[in-house]
Coordinates of C-alpha atoms and ligand atoms in Angstrom, one line a residue:
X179 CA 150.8 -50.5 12.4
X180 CA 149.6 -49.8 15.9
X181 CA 147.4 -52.4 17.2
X182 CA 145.4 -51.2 20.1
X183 CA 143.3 -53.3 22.6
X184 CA 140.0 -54.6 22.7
X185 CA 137.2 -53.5 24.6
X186 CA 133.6 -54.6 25.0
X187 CA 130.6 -52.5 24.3
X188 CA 129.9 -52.9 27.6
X189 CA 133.4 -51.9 28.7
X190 CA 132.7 -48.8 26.6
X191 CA 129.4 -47.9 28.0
X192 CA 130.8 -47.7 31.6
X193 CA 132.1 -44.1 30.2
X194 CA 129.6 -42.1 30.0
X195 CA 130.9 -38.9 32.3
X196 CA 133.7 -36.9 32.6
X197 CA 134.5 -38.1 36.1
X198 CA 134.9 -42.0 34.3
X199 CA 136.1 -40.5 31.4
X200 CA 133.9 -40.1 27.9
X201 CA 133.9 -42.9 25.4
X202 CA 132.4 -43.1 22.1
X203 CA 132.7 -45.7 19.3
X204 CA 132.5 -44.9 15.6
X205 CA 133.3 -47.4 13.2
X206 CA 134.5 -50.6 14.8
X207 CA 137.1 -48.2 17.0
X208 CA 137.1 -46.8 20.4
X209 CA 137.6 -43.2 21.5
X210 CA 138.3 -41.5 25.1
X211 CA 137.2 -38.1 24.2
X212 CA 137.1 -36.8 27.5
X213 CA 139.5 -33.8 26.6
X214 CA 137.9 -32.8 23.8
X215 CA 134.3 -32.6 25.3
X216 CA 135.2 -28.5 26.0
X217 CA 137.0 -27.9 22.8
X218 CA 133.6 -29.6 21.0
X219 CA 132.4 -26.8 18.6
X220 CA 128.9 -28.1 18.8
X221 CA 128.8 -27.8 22.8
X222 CA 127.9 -30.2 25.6
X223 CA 125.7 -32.3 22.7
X224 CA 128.4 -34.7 22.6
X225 CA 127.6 -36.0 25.5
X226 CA 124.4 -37.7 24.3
X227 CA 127.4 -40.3 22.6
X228 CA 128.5 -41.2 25.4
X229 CA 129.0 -44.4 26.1
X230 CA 127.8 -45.6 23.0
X231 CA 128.1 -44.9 18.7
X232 CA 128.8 -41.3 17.1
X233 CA 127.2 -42.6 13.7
X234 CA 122.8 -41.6 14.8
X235 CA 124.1 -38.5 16.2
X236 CA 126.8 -37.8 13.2
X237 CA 123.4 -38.6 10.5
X238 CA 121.4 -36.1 12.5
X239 CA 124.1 -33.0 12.3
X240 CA 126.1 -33.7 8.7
X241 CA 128.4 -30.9 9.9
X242 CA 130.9 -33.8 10.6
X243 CA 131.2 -35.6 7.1
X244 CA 134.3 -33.7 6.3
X245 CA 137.7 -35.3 6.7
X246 CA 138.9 -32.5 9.5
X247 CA 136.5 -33.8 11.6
X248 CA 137.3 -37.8 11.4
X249 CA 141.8 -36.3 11.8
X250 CA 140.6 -34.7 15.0
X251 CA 138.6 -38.1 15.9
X252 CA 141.7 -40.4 15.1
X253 CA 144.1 -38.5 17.6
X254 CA 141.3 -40.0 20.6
X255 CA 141.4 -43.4 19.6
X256 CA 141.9 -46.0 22.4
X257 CA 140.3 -49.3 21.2
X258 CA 138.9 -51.6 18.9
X259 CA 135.5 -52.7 19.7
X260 CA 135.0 -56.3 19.7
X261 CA 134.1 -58.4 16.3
X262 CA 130.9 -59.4 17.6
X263 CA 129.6 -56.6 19.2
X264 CA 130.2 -54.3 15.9
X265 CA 128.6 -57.0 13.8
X266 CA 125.5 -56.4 16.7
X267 CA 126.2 -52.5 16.3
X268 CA 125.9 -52.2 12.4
X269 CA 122.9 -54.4 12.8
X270 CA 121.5 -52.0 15.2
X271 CA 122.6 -48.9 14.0
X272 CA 120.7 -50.2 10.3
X273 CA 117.6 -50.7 12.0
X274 CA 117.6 -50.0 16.5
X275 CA 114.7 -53.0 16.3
X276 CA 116.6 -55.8 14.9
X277 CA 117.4 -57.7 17.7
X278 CA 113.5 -57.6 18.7
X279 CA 112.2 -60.8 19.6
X280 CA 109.7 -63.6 17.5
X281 CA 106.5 -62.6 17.3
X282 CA 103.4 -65.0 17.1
X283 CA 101.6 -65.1 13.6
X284 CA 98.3 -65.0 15.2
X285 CA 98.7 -61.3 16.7
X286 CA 97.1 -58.1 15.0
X287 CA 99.6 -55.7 14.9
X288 CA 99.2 -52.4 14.8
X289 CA 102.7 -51.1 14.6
X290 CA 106.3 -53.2 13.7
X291 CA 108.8 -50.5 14.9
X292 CA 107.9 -50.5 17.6
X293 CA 106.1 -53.2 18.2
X294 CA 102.5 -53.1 19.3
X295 CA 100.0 -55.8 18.9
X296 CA 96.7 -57.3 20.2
X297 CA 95.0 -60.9 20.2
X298 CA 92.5 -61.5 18.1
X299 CA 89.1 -61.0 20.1
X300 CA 88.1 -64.5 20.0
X301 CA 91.0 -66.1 21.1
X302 CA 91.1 -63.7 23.9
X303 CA 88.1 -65.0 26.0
X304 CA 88.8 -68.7 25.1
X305 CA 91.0 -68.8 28.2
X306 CA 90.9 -66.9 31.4
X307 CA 94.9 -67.0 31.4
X308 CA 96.2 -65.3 28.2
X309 CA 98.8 -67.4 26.9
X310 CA 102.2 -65.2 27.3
X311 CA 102.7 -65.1 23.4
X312 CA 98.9 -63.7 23.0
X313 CA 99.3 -61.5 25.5
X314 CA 98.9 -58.0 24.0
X315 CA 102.1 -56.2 23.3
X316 CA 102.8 -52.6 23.9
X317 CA 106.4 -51.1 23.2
X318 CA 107.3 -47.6 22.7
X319 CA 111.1 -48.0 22.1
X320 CA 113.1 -51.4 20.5
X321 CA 113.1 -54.2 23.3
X322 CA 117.0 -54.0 25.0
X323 CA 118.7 -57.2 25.4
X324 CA 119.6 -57.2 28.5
X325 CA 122.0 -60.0 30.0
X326 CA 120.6 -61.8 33.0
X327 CA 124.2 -62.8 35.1
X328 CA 125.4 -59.0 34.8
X329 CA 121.7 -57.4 35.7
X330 CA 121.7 -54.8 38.6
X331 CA 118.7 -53.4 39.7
X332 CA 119.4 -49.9 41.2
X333 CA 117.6 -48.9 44.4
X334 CA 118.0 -44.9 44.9
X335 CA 116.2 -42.3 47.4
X336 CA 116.5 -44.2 50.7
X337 CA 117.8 -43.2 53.8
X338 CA 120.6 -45.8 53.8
X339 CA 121.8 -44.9 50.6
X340 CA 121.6 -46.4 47.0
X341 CA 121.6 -50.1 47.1
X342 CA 121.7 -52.1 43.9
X343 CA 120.4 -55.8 43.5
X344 CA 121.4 -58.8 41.7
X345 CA 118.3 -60.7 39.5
X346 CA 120.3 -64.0 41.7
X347 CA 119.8 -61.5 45.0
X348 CA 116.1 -60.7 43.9
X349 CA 115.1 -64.1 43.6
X350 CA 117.3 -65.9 46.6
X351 CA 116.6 -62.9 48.9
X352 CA 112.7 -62.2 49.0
X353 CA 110.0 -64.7 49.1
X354 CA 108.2 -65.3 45.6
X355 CA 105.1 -64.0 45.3
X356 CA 102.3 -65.3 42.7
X357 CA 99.4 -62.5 41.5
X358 CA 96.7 -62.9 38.5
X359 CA 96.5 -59.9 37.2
X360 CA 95.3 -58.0 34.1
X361 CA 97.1 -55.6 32.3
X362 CA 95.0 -52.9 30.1
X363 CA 96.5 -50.1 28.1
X364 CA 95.2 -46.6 28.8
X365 CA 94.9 -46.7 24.6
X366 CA 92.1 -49.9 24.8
X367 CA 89.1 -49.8 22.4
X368 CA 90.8 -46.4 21.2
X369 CA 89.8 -47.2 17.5
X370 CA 86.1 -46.3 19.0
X371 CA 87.2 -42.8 20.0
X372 CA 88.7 -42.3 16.5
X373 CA 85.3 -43.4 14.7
X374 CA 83.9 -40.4 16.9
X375 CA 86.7 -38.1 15.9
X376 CA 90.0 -38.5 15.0
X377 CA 93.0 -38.8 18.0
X378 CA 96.0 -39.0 18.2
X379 CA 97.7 -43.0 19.0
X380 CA 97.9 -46.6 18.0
X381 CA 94.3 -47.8 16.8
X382 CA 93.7 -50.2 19.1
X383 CA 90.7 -52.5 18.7
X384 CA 89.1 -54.2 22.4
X385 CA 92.7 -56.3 22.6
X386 CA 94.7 -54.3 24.5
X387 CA 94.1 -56.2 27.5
X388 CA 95.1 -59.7 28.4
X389 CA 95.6 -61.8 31.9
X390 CA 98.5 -63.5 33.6
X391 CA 99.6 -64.7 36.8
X392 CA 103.1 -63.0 37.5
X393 CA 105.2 -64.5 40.0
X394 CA 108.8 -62.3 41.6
X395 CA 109.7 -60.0 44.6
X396 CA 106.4 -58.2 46.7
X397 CA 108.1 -54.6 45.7
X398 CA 107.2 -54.1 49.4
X399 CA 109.8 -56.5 50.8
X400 CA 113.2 -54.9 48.5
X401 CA 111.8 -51.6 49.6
X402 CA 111.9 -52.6 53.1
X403 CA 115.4 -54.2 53.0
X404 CA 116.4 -51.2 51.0
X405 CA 116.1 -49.3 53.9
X406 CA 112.1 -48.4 53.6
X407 CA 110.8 -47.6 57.2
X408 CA 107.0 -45.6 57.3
X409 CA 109.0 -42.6 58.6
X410 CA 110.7 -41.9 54.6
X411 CA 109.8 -39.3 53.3
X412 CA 108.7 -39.6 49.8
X413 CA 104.9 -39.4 47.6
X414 CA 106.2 -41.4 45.1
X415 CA 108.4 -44.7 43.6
X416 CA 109.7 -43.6 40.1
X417 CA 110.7 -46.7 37.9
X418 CA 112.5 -46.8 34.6
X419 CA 113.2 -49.3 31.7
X420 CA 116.3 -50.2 30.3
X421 CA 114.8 -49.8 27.0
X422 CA 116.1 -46.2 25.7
X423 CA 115.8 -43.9 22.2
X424 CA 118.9 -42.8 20.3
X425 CA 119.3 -39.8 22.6
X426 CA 119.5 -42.0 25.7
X427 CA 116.0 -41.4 27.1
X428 CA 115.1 -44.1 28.8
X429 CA 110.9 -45.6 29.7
X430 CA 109.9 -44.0 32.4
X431 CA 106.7 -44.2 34.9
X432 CA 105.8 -44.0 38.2
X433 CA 102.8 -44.7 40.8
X434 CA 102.3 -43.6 44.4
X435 CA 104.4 -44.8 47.2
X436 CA 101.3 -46.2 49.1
X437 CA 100.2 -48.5 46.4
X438 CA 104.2 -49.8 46.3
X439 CA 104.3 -50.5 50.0
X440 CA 100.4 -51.5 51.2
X441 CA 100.7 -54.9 52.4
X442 CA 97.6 -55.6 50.1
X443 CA 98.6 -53.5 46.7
X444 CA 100.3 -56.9 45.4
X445 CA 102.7 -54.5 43.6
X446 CA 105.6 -56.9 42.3
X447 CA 109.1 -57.3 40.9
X448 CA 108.1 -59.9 38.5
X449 CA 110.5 -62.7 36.8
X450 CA 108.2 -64.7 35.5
X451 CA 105.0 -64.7 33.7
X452 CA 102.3 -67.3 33.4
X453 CA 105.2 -69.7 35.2
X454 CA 108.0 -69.4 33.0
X455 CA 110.9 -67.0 32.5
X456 CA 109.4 -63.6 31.2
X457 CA 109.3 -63.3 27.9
X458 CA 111.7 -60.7 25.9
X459 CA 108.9 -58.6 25.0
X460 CA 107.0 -58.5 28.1
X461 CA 110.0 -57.3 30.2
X462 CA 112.9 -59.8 30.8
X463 CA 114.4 -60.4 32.9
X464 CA 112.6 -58.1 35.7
X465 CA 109.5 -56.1 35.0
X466 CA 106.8 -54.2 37.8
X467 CA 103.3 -55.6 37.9
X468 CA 101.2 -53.1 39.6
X469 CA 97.7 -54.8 39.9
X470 CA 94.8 -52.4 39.7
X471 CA 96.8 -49.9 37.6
X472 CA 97.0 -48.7 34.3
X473 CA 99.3 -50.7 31.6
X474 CA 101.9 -47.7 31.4
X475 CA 103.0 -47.9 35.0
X476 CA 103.8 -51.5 34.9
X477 CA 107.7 -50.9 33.6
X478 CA 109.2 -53.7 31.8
X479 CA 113.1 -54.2 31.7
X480 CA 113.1 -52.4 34.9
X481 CA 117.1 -51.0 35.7
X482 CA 115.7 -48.4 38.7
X483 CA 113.7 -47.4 41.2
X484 CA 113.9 -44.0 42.9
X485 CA 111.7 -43.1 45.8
X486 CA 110.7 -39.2 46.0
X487 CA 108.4 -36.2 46.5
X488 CA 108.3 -36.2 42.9
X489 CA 106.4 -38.1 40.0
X490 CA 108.4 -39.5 37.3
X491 CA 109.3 -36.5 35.0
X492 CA 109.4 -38.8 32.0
X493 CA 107.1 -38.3 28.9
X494 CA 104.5 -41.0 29.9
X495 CA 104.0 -39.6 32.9
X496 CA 103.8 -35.8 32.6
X497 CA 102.6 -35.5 28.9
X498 CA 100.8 -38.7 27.9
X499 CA 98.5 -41.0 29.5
X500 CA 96.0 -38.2 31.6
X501 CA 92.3 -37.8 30.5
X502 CA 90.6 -34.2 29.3
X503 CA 87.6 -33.4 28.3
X504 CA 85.6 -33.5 25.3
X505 CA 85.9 -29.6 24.5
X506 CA 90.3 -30.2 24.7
X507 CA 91.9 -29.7 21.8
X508 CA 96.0 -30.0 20.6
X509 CA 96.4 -26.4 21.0
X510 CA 94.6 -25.9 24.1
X511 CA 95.3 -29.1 26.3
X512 CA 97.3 -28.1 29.5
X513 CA 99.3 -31.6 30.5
X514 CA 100.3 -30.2 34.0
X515 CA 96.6 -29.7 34.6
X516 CA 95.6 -33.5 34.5
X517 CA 97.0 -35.9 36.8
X518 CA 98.4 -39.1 35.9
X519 CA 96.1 -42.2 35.3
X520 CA 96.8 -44.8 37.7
X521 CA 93.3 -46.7 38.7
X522 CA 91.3 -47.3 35.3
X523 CA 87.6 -47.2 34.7
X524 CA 85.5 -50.3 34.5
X525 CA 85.8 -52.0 31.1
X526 CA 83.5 -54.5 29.2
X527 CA 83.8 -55.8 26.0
X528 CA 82.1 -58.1 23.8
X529 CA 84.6 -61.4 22.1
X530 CA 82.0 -63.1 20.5
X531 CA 80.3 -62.8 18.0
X532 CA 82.4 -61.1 15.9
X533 CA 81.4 -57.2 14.8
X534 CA 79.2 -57.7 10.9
X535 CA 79.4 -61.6 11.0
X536 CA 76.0 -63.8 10.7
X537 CA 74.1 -65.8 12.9
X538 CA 71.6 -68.4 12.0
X539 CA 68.1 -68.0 12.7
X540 CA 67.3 -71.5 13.3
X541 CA 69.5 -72.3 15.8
X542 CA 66.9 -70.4 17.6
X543 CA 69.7 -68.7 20.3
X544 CA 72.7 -67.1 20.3
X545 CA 76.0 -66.9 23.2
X546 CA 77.7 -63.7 23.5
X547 CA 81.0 -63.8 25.3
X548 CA 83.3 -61.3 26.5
X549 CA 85.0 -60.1 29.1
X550 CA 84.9 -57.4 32.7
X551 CA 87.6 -55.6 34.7
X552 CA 87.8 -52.4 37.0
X553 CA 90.9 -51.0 38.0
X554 CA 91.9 -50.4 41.6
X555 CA 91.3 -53.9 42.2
X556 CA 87.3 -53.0 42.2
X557 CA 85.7 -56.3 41.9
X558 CA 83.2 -57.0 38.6
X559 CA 79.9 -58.0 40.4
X560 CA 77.3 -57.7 37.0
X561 CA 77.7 -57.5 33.4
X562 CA 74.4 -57.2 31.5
X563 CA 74.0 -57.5 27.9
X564 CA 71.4 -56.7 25.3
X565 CA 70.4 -58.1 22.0
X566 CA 68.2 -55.3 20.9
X567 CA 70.1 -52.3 21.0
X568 CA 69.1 -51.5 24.5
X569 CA 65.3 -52.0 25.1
X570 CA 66.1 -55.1 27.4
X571 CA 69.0 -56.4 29.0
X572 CA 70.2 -59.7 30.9
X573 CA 72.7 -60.6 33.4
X574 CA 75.4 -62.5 31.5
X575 CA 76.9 -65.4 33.3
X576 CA 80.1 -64.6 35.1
X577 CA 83.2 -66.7 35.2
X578 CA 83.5 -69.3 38.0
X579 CA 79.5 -69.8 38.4
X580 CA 78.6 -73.2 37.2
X581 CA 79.4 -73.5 33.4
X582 CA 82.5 -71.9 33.3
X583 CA 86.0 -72.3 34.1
X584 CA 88.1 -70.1 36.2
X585 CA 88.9 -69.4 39.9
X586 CA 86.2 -70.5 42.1
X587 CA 86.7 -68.5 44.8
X588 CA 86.0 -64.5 45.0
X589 CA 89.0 -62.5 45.3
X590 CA 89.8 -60.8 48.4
X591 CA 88.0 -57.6 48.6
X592 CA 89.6 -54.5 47.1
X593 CA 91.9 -56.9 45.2
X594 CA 90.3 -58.0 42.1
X595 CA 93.4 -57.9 40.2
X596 CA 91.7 -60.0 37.4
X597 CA 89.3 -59.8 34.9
X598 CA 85.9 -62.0 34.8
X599 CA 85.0 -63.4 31.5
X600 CA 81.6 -63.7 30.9
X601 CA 79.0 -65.6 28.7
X602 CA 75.2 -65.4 27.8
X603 CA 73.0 -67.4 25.8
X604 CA 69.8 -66.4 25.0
X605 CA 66.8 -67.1 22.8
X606 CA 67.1 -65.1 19.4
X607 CA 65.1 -61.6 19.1
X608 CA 61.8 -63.0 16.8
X609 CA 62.0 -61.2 13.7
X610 CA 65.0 -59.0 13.8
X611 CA 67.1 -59.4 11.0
X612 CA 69.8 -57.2 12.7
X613 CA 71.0 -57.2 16.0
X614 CA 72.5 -54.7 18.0
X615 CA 74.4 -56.2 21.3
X616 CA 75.7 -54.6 24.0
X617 CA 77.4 -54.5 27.1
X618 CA 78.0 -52.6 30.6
X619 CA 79.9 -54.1 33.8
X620 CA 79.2 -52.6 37.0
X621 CA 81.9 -52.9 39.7
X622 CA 81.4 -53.1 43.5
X623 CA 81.7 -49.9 43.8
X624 CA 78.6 -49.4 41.7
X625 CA 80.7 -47.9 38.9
X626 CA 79.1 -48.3 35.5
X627 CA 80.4 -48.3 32.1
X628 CA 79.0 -44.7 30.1
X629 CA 76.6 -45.6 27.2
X630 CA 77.9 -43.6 24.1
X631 CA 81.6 -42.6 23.5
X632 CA 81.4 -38.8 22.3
X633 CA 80.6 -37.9 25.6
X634 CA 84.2 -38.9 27.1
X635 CA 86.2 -38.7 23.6
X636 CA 89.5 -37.1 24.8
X637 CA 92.2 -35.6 22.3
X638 CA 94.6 -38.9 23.0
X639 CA 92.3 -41.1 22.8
X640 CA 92.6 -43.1 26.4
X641 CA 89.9 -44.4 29.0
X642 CA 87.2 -45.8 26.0
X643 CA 85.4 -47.4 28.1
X644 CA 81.7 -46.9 26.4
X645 CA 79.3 -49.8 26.5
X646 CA 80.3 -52.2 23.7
X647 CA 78.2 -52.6 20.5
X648 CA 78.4 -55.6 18.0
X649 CA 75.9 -55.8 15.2
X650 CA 75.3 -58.8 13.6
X651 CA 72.9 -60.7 10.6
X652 CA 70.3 -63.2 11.2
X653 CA 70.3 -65.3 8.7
X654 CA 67.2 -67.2 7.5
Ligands
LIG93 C1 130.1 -29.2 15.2 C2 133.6 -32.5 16.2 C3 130.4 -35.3 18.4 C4 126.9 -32.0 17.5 C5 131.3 -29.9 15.2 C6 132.5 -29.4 14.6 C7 133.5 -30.3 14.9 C8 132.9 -31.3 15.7 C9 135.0 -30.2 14.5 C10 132.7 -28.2 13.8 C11 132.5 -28.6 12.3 C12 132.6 -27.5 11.3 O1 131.9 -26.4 11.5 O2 133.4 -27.6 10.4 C13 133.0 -33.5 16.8 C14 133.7 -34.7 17.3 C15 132.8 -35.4 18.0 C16 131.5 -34.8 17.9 C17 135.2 -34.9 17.1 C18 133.0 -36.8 18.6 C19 134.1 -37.2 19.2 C20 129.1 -34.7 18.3 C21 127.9 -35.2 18.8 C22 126.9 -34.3 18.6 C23 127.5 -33.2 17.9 C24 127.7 -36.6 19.5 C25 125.4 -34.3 18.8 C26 124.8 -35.2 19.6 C27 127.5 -31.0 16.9 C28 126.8 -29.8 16.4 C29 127.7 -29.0 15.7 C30 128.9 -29.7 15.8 C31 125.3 -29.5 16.6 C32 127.4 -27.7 15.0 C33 127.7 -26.6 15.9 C34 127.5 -25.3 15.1 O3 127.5 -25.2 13.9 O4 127.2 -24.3 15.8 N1 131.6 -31.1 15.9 N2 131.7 -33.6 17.2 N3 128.9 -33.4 17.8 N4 128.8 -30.9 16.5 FE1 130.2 -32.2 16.8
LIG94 N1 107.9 -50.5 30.1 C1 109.0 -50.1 29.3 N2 110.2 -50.2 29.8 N3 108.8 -49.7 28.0 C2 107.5 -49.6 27.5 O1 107.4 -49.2 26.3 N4 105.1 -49.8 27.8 C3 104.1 -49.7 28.9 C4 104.3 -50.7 30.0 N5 105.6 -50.8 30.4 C5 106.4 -49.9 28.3 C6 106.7 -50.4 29.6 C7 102.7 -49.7 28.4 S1 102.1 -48.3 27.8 C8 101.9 -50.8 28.6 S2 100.3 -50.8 28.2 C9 102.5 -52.1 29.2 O2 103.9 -52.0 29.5 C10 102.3 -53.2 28.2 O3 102.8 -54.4 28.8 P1 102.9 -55.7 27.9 O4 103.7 -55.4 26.6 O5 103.5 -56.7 28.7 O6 101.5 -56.1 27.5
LIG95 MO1 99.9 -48.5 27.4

C-alpha cells in the first residue's frame, strides 16, 4: 500500500487559504483540498475546515455520510496526521473541553463547559490578594493549549507594518511591569437581577471579582516599538484570544486607544499572575490586564492586536456586555444603540456573615466584612454599612488603617486599580431578632452605589451594583 508522510497538526493548520493551499484532516489522514474548494456542492462553507477536522462540520450537515462523498475525499489525501495529535483530536472532537485544566475543589461553579466559577464569599475577603486558583473564572469557549516556545503575538494596524513578537521577545525586550489589579465581570452579583426578573446569563453570586498583582509588558512600550507614534491614526486597539468555537470564531474585545497608550492606564501584556507563570485558565501564556476596566476586555490567550478606527466587531463587544434600561426587552433592545462597557460602576459587597446564617446574641457585637472597588481607577474613599435595614449607618473600616492588612500607602490618584476590603464591628441592634445589613461604597468621585436593584435591572443582567443586603438570626 501507499504510505504517505506525516504531518503535524500544526503543519496542517498552516493551510487555511487558497493562496497556502487548504488542508483538512478527517480520520487520522490529511487532505489538500484546495482544488476542490470550487467544485464543493455546499459552497465556500468548506472553508470553515480549514486548517483543522471535517468530522464537527460533517455532524452538523449529514449530507456527507454517503460513501460518494468519502471516494471524492480519498482522491485529496496527502498525509497522515501524527499518532499523538489524533489521539488529542478524538479526545477533542468527543468533548472540545477535554484538555481544560484542574480546577480547585473549593470553587462554586456555575457552568463546566465552559467553565465559569466563583470563590466562595468568605474566602474571598480573607486575603487582599486572591490566590490564582480562587481567582474567579470566566470562559466562554474551551481554554486552547497553546505552546509557549512557538507563541507569536501578532501586532497589525501600524504604520510600519505588521510586526509579530516572540513570548522570549516580550519578556527580554520591554521592561516588566508589576500592577494590583482587580478584575470584575460585567455579570457580578447578577443572580440579584434575576430575583427581580429573570435575565439572560451565568447566575453569578457577589464572586465574580477577585484581586491579583499581574506582572508582563506596559502594552504602551510594544505599541511604541511597534511603530506607535501620537500621529497614528486609530480610536481603538482590538485584541483577540486564541481560544476559538468549532466555526473558528475566535474571543474578541477591545478598549480605546488612549487607555492602551496613557503613560498612567497601567494597561499590560501580562505573563504572570500573582508572581508565577499564568495559569492555564486565566490566560497562558500572555493575557491583557486593563486596570479600571471591565472583566471582558482583559483578553486571555492573547494571539493579536490590531489598532483601528474601529471597535472590535466581535460578539462581546457589539452584542453583549452594554447596559439598557429597565423598560428593554429581547425583542426591543437595539445593541448598536449602547456603547460598550469599559469603566464599571462602584461595587460593594458584603463577605461576612453569610446571607440566613445566625449570630449569637451574647457575644453582644457582630463584624461584617466585605469588600469596595470603582472602575476607572476611581479610588474607594467610604463604605458605610447598616445593621438595621437602613435607619443608621457606620463607616466600616477600610483596608490599610490600623487593624488590617494590605497596602499602606494610597494609590496614586486616578489609579486605584485595586479593591479595598473592609471590616466593621459593632455592638448588636438590642432586641432585633433579625437583621438586615447593608452596604454602599462611595468613590472619589462621589459616586454612590443605587439602593434597590429594579431600578437598573437590565435584560442581560450586567452592572448589579445595588447596595448589598445580608439578613441574618440573632440567636438567644
Ligand atoms: C454538500 C463534499 C466539506 C457543507 C456536499 C456534497 C458533496 C460535498 C459531494 C453534495 C452531497 C450530495 O448532495 O450528495 C464535501 C467534501 C468536503 C466537504 C469532499 C471536504 C473535503 C464541507 C464542509 C462544510 C460543508 C466543511 C461545512 C462547513 C456542505 C453543505 C452541503 C454540502 C451545507 C449541502 C449543499 C446543498 O445541499 O445545497 N459536500 N464537503 N461541506 N456540503 Fe460539503
Ligand atoms: N479572554 C478570552 N480569550 N476568552 C474569554 O472567554 N473572558 C473574558 C475575559 N477575557 C474571556 C477572555 C471575561 S468576560 C472576563 S470577566 C475575564 O476574562 C475573566 O478573567 P479570569 O477568568 O482571569 O477571571
Ligand atoms: Mo465577564
Amino acid at each position: 500500500a501507499h504510505s504517505f508522510p506525516i504531518y503535524t497538526q500544526e503543519e496542517v493548520t498552516k493551510h487555511r487559504t487558497l493562496a497556502d493551499g487548504v488542508w483538512v484532516t478527517y480520520k487520522g489522514g490529511v487532505y489538500d483540498i484546495t482544488d476542490f474548494v470550487a467544485m464543493h456542492p455546499g459552497g465556500n462553507k468548506i472553508m470553515l475546515a480549514a486548517g483543522g477536522a471535517l468530522e464537527p462540520f460533517w455532524a452538523l450537515y449529514a449530507v456527507h455520510g454517503q460513501d460518494h462523498v468519502l471516494e471524492i475525499l480519498s482522491e485529496y489525501k496527502v498525509g497522515e496526521l501524527s499518532p499523538e495529535d489524533c489521539k488529542q483530536q478524538e479526545a477533542s472532537l468527543s468533548d472540545p473541553y477535554s484538555s481544560d485544566p484542574p480546577r480547585h475543589p473549593a470553587l462554586r461553579v456555575n457552568s463546566q463547559k465552559p467553565f465559569n466559577a466563583e470563590p466562595p464569599p468568605e474566602l474571598l475577603s480573607d486575603s487582599f490578594i486572591t490566590p490564582s486558583a480562587i481567582f474567579f473564572k470566566r470562559n466562554h469557549l474551551p481554554v486552547p493549549k497553546v505552546d509557549p516556545e512557538t507563541y507569536q503575538l501578532e501586532i497589525e494596524g501600524l504604520p510600519g507594518g505588521p510586526v509579530s513578537l516572540s513570548l522570549a521577545e516580550l519578556k527580554s525586550r520591554f521592561p516588566k511591569h508589576t500592577v494590583t489589579a482587580t478584575l470584575q465581570c460585567a455579570g457580578n452579583r447578577r443572580s440579584e437581577m434575576n430575583q427581580v426578573k429573570q435575565v439572560k446569563g451565568l447566575n453569578w453570586g457577589i464572586g465574580a471579582i477577585s484581586n491579583a498583582t499581574w506582572s508582563g509588558a506596559r502594552l504602551r512600550d510594544v505599541l511604541i516599538a511597534a511603530g506607535y507614534t501620537p500621529g497614528t491614526v486609530a480610536q481603538h486597539v482590538q485584541f483577540e484570544g486564541l481560544d476559538r468555537d468549532v466555526t473558528g470564531t475566535t474571543y474578541g474585545a477591545s478598549i480605546p486607544l488612549r487607555k492602551a497608550v496613557s503613560e498612567d492606564g497601567d494597561v499590560l501584556l501580562a505573563y504572570e499572575m500573582n508572581g508565577e507563570e499564568l495559569p492555564a485558565d486565566h490566560g497562558f501564556p500572555v493575557r491583557v490586564v486593563v486596570p479600571g476596566t471591565v472583566g471582558a476586555r482583559n483578553v486571555k490567550w492573547l494571539g493579536k492586536i490590531a489598532l483601528s478606527q474601529e471597535e472590535s466587531s466581535s460578539h462581546w463587544q457589539q452584542n453583549d456586555y452594554k447596559g439598557f434600561s429597565p423598560c428593554t426587552d429581547w425583542d426591543t433592545v437595539d445593541f448598536k444603540s449602547a456603547p460598550a462597557i469599559q469603566e464599571l460602576p462602584v461595587q460593594s459587597a458584603i463577605t461576612q456573615p453569610a446571607e440566613g446564617s445566625a449570630v449569637d446574641r451574647s457575644a453582644g457585637e457582630l463584624t461584617v466584612k466585605g469588600y469596595a472597588w470603582s472602575g476607572g481607577g476611581r479610588e474607594v474613599v467610604r463604605v458605610d454599612v447598616s445593621l438595621d435595614g437602613g435607619r443608621t449607618w457606620q463607616v466600616a473600616q477600610l483596608q490599610g488603617g490600623d487593624k488590617q492588612e494590605g497596602p499602606a500607602e494610597a494609590p496614586p490618584l486616578g489609579r486605584a486599580w485595586a479593591w479595598k476590603l473592609w471590616e466593621l464591628t459593632a455592638p448588636l441592634p438590642e432586641g432585633a431578632q433579625e437583621l438586615e445589613i447593608m452596604c454602599k461604597a462611595v468613590d472619589n468621585s462621589y459616586n454612590m452605589q443605587p439602593d434597590s436593584v429594579a431600578p437598573i435591572w437590565n435584560l442581560r443582567g450586567v452592572l448589579s451594583n445595588a447596595w448589598h443586603r445580608v439578613t441574618v438570626r440573632v440567636e438567644e
